JSON list of C-alpha atoms and ligand atoms in Angstrom, two decimals:
[
{"chain": "A", "resi": 1, "resn": "MET", "atom": "CA", "xyz": [49.59, 98.21, 122.64]},
{"chain": "A", "resi": 2, "resn": "ASP", "atom": "CA", "xyz": [51.78, 95.39, 123.92]},
{"chain": "A", "resi": 3, "resn": "LYS", "atom": "CA", "xyz": [54.33, 97.14, 126.12]},
{"chain": "A", "resi": 4, "resn": "GLN", "atom": "CA", "xyz": [56.40, 93.99, 126.60]},
{"chain": "A", "resi": 5, "resn": "ALA", "atom": "CA", "xyz": [56.67, 93.52, 122.82]},
{"chain": "A", "resi": 6, "resn": "ILE", "atom": "CA", "xyz": [57.83, 97.12, 122.33]},
{"chain": "A", "resi": 7, "resn": "PHE", "atom": "CA", "xyz": [60.40, 96.75, 125.09]},
{"chain": "A", "resi": 8, "resn": "THR", "atom": "CA", "xyz": [61.71, 93.53, 123.55]},
{"chain": "A", "resi": 9, "resn": "GLN", "atom": "CA", "xyz": [61.96, 95.19, 120.15]},
{"chain": "A", "resi": 10, "resn": "VAL", "atom": "CA", "xyz": [63.86, 98.17, 121.54]},
{"chain": "A", "resi": 11, "resn": "SER", "atom": "CA", "xyz": [66.23, 95.83, 123.36]},
{"chain": "A", "resi": 12, "resn": "GLN", "atom": "CA", "xyz": [66.89, 93.91, 120.15]},
{"chain": "A", "resi": 13, "resn": "ILE", "atom": "CA", "xyz": [67.59, 97.13, 118.25]},
{"chain": "A", "resi": 14, "resn": "GLU", "atom": "CA", "xyz": [69.92, 98.24, 121.01]},
{"chain": "A", "resi": 15, "resn": "GLU", "atom": "CA", "xyz": [71.81, 94.97, 120.72]},
{"chain": "A", "resi": 16, "resn": "ARG", "atom": "CA", "xyz": [72.10, 95.32, 116.94]},
{"chain": "A", "resi": 17, "resn": "ILE", "atom": "CA", "xyz": [73.40, 98.87, 117.29]},
{"chain": "A", "resi": 18, "resn": "GLY", "atom": "CA", "xyz": [75.98, 97.55, 119.73]},
{"chain": "A", "resi": 19, "resn": "ASP", "atom": "CA", "xyz": [77.10, 94.92, 117.22]},
{"chain": "A", "resi": 20, "resn": "LEU", "atom": "CA", "xyz": [77.27, 97.50, 114.44]},
{"chain": "A", "resi": 21, "resn": "TYR", "atom": "CA", "xyz": [79.30, 99.80, 116.67]},
{"chain": "A", "resi": 22, "resn": "THR", "atom": "CA", "xyz": [81.81, 97.00, 117.33]},
{"chain": "A", "resi": 23, "resn": "GLU", "atom": "CA", "xyz": [81.96, 96.19, 113.62]},
{"chain": "A", "resi": 24, "resn": "LEU", "atom": "CA", "xyz": [82.49, 99.85, 112.77]},
{"chain": "A", "resi": 25, "resn": "GLY", "atom": "CA", "xyz": [85.36, 100.03, 115.25]},
{"chain": "A", "resi": 26, "resn": "GLY", "atom": "CA", "xyz": [86.99, 97.02, 113.59]},
{"chain": "A", "resi": 27, "resn": "LEU", "atom": "CA", "xyz": [86.65, 98.55, 110.14]},
{"chain": "A", "resi": 28, "resn": "LYS", "atom": "CA", "xyz": [88.09, 101.82, 111.37]},
{"chain": "A", "resi": 29, "resn": "GLU", "atom": "CA", "xyz": [91.12, 99.95, 112.71]},
{"chain": "A", "resi": 30, "resn": "GLN", "atom": "CA", "xyz": [91.57, 98.21, 109.36]},
{"chain": "A", "resi": 31, "resn": "ILE", "atom": "CA", "xyz": [91.39, 101.52, 107.51]},
{"chain": "A", "resi": 32, "resn": "VAL", "atom": "CA", "xyz": [94.08, 103.00, 109.75]},
{"chain": "A", "resi": 33, "resn": "GLN", "atom": "CA", "xyz": [96.29, 99.96, 109.12]},
{"chain": "A", "resi": 34, "resn": "LEU", "atom": "CA", "xyz": [95.78, 100.22, 105.36]},
{"chain": "A", "resi": 35, "resn": "ILE", "atom": "CA", "xyz": [96.55, 103.93, 105.36]},
{"chain": "A", "resi": 36, "resn": "GLU", "atom": "CA", "xyz": [99.68, 103.35, 107.42]},
{"chain": "A", "resi": 37, "resn": "GLU", "atom": "CA", "xyz": [100.80, 100.49, 105.21]},
{"chain": "A", "resi": 38, "resn": "ASN", "atom": "CA", "xyz": [100.24, 102.63, 102.13]},
{"chain": "A", "resi": 39, "resn": "THR", "atom": "CA", "xyz": [102.31, 105.42, 103.66]},
{"chain": "A", "resi": 40, "resn": "ARG", "atom": "CA", "xyz": [105.13, 103.02, 104.50]},
{"chain": "A", "resi": 41, "resn": "LEU", "atom": "CA", "xyz": [105.08, 101.79, 100.89]},
{"chain": "A", "resi": 42, "resn": "VAL", "atom": "CA", "xyz": [105.24, 105.37, 99.60]},
{"chain": "A", "resi": 43, "resn": "MET", "atom": "CA", "xyz": [108.22, 106.01, 101.87]},
{"chain": "A", "resi": 44, "resn": "GLU", "atom": "CA", "xyz": [109.90, 102.74, 100.89]},
{"chain": "A", "resi": 45, "resn": "ASN", "atom": "CA", "xyz": [109.39, 103.63, 97.24]},
{"chain": "A", "resi": 46, "resn": "GLN", "atom": "CA", "xyz": [111.05, 106.93, 97.89]},
{"chain": "A", "resi": 47, "resn": "ASN", "atom": "CA", "xyz": [113.96, 105.29, 99.70]},
{"chain": "A", "resi": 48, "resn": "LEU", "atom": "CA", "xyz": [114.46, 103.03, 96.69]},
{"chain": "A", "resi": 49, "resn": "ARG", "atom": "CA", "xyz": [114.44, 106.07, 94.43]},
{"chain": "A", "resi": 50, "resn": "GLU", "atom": "CA", "xyz": [117.11, 107.61, 96.61]},
{"chain": "A", "resi": 51, "resn": "GLN", "atom": "CA", "xyz": [119.19, 104.44, 96.35]},
{"chain": "A", "resi": 52, "resn": "LEU", "atom": "CA", "xyz": [118.74, 104.48, 92.59]},
{"chain": "A", "resi": 53, "resn": "LYS", "atom": "CA", "xyz": [119.81, 108.10, 92.56]},
{"chain": "A", "resi": 54, "resn": "LYS", "atom": "CA", "xyz": [123.01, 107.27, 94.45]},
{"chain": "A", "resi": 55, "resn": "LEU", "atom": "CA", "xyz": [123.71, 104.34, 92.15]},
{"chain": "A", "resi": 56, "resn": "SER", "atom": "CA", "xyz": [123.27, 106.39, 89.01]},
{"chain": "A", "resi": 57, "resn": "ARG", "atom": "CA", "xyz": [125.54, 109.04, 90.51]},
{"chain": "A", "resi": 58, "resn": "THR", "atom": "CA", "xyz": [128.39, 106.63, 90.90]},
{"chain": "A", "resi": 59, "resn": "GLU", "atom": "CA", "xyz": [127.85, 104.71, 87.68]},
{"chain": "A", "resi": 60, "resn": "GLU", "atom": "CA", "xyz": [126.73, 107.24, 85.10]},
{"chain": "A", "resi": 61, "resn": "GLY", "atom": "CA", "xyz": [127.49, 110.66, 83.72]},
{"chain": "A", "resi": 62, "resn": "LYS", "atom": "CA", "xyz": [126.23, 114.20, 83.89]},
{"chain": "A", "resi": 63, "resn": "HIS", "atom": "CA", "xyz": [122.86, 113.64, 82.22]},
{"chain": "A", "resi": 64, "resn": "VAL", "atom": "CA", "xyz": [121.74, 111.10, 84.82]},
{"chain": "A", "resi": 65, "resn": "ARG", "atom": "CA", "xyz": [123.11, 113.21, 87.65]},
{"chain": "A", "resi": 66, "resn": "LYS", "atom": "CA", "xyz": [121.02, 116.17, 86.57]},
{"chain": "A", "resi": 67, "resn": "ARG", "atom": "CA", "xyz": [117.82, 114.09, 86.37]},
{"chain": "A", "resi": 68, "resn": "SER", "atom": "CA", "xyz": [118.56, 112.48, 89.74]},
{"chain": "A", "resi": 69, "resn": "GLU", "atom": "CA", "xyz": [118.91, 115.82, 91.47]},
{"chain": "A", "resi": 70, "resn": "GLU", "atom": "CA", "xyz": [115.48, 116.78, 90.21]},
{"chain": "A", "resi": 71, "resn": "ALA", "atom": "CA", "xyz": [114.13, 113.49, 91.60]},
{"chain": "A", "resi": 72, "resn": "GLY", "atom": "CA", "xyz": [115.76, 114.24, 94.95]},
{"chain": "A", "resi": 73, "resn": "GLY", "atom": "CA", "xyz": [113.90, 117.54, 95.27]},
{"chain": "A", "resi": 74, "resn": "GLU", "atom": "CA", "xyz": [110.70, 115.72, 94.42]},
{"chain": "A", "resi": 75, "resn": "GLY", "atom": "CA", "xyz": [111.43, 113.17, 97.17]},
{"chain": "A", "resi": 76, "resn": "TYR", "atom": "CA", "xyz": [111.82, 115.89, 99.77]},
{"chain": "A", "resi": 77, "resn": "ASP", "atom": "CA", "xyz": [108.52, 117.44, 98.62]},
{"chain": "A", "resi": 78, "resn": "ASN", "atom": "CA", "xyz": [106.82, 114.05, 98.96]},
{"chain": "A", "resi": 79, "resn": "LEU", "atom": "CA", "xyz": [108.03, 113.68, 102.54]},
{"chain": "A", "resi": 80, "resn": "THR", "atom": "CA", "xyz": [106.90, 117.21, 103.39]},
{"chain": "A", "resi": 81, "resn": "ARG", "atom": "CA", "xyz": [103.51, 116.45, 101.85]},
{"chain": "A", "resi": 82, "resn": "LEU", "atom": "CA", "xyz": [103.19, 113.19, 103.83]},
{"chain": "A", "resi": 83, "resn": "TYR", "atom": "CA", "xyz": [104.06, 115.00, 107.04]},
{"chain": "A", "resi": 84, "resn": "ASN", "atom": "CA", "xyz": [101.48, 117.69, 106.32]},
{"chain": "A", "resi": 85, "resn": "GLU", "atom": "CA", "xyz": [98.90, 114.97, 105.62]},
{"chain": "A", "resi": 86, "resn": "GLY", "atom": "CA", "xyz": [99.46, 113.78, 109.19]},
{"chain": "A", "resi": 87, "resn": "PHE", "atom": "CA", "xyz": [102.01, 110.96, 108.91]},
{"chain": "A", "resi": 88, "resn": "HIS", "atom": "CA", "xyz": [105.32, 110.34, 110.64]},
{"chain": "A", "resi": 89, "resn": "ILE", "atom": "CA", "xyz": [108.29, 110.44, 108.29]},
{"chain": "A", "resi": 90, "resn": "CYS", "atom": "CA", "xyz": [110.85, 109.93, 111.06]},
{"chain": "A", "resi": 91, "resn": "ASN", "atom": "CA", "xyz": [112.61, 106.62, 111.74]},
{"chain": "A", "resi": 92, "resn": "VAL", "atom": "CA", "xyz": [111.01, 106.42, 115.19]},
{"chain": "A", "resi": 93, "resn": "HIS", "atom": "CA", "xyz": [107.37, 106.16, 114.07]},
{"chain": "A", "resi": 94, "resn": "TYR", "atom": "CA", "xyz": [107.98, 105.49, 110.37]},
{"chain": "A", "resi": 95, "resn": "GLY", "atom": "CA", "xyz": [104.77, 105.80, 108.32]},
{"chain": "A", "resi": 96, "resn": "SER", "atom": "CA", "xyz": [102.25, 105.78, 111.15]},
{"chain": "A", "resi": 97, "resn": "LEU", "atom": "CA", "xyz": [99.56, 108.40, 111.67]},
{"chain": "A", "resi": 98, "resn": "ARG", "atom": "CA", "xyz": [100.53, 111.39, 113.81]},
{"chain": "A", "resi": 99, "resn": "SER", "atom": "CA", "xyz": [97.94, 111.61, 116.57]},
{"chain": "A", "resi": 100, "resn": "ASP", "atom": "CA", "xyz": [99.64, 114.12, 118.90]},
{"chain": "A", "resi": 101, "resn": "GLY", "atom": "CA", "xyz": [100.32, 117.12, 116.66]},
{"chain": "A", "resi": 102, "resn": "ASP", "atom": "CA", "xyz": [103.87, 117.92, 115.56]},
{"chain": "A", "resi": 103, "resn": "CYS", "atom": "CA", "xyz": [106.66, 115.37, 115.99]},
{"chain": "A", "resi": 104, "resn": "LEU", "atom": "CA", "xyz": [110.13, 116.66, 116.91]},
{"chain": "A", "resi": 105, "resn": "PHE", "atom": "CA", "xyz": [111.83, 113.69, 115.20]},
{"chain": "A", "resi": 106, "resn": "CYS", "atom": "CA", "xyz": [109.97, 114.40, 111.97]},
{"chain": "A", "resi": 107, "resn": "LEU", "atom": "CA", "xyz": [110.66, 118.12, 112.16]},
{"chain": "A", "resi": 108, "resn": "SER", "atom": "CA", "xyz": [114.39, 117.62, 112.72]},
{"chain": "A", "resi": 109, "resn": "PHE", "atom": "CA", "xyz": [114.39, 115.20, 109.78]},
{"chain": "A", "resi": 110, "resn": "LEU", "atom": "CA", "xyz": [112.69, 117.81, 107.54]},
{"chain": "A", "resi": 111, "resn": "ASN", "atom": "CA", "xyz": [115.08, 120.55, 108.62]},
{"chain": "A", "resi": 112, "resn": "LYS", "atom": "CA", "xyz": [118.18, 118.50, 107.74]},
{"chain": "B", "resi": 1, "resn": "ZN", "atom": "ZN1", "xyz": [107.73, 111.43, 113.74]}
]
């Protein structure tokens, strides 16, 4: 048994594990960014729906108004769902992952 060869092999494996660990960390960061971007897009989409709702309120009649109010309730539910999934819905941390439990800004926004 060549002890030096075994030691060299273990050292090489250790180095490869270190590289993989670094790579994994990078991927994890990218996933967080993608999730946050996706959340911001969901929120932006909802903001646009709200704008559309306001527009249709001013420009159209009762039918549209009724449909818009239903959409508004749906929007609130979406925000509540996002918050419960662990994202900020407040203007302060808009769309980023909540890492420290509840956020007072978000909660005050939900209770409006
Ligand atoms: Zn927040």
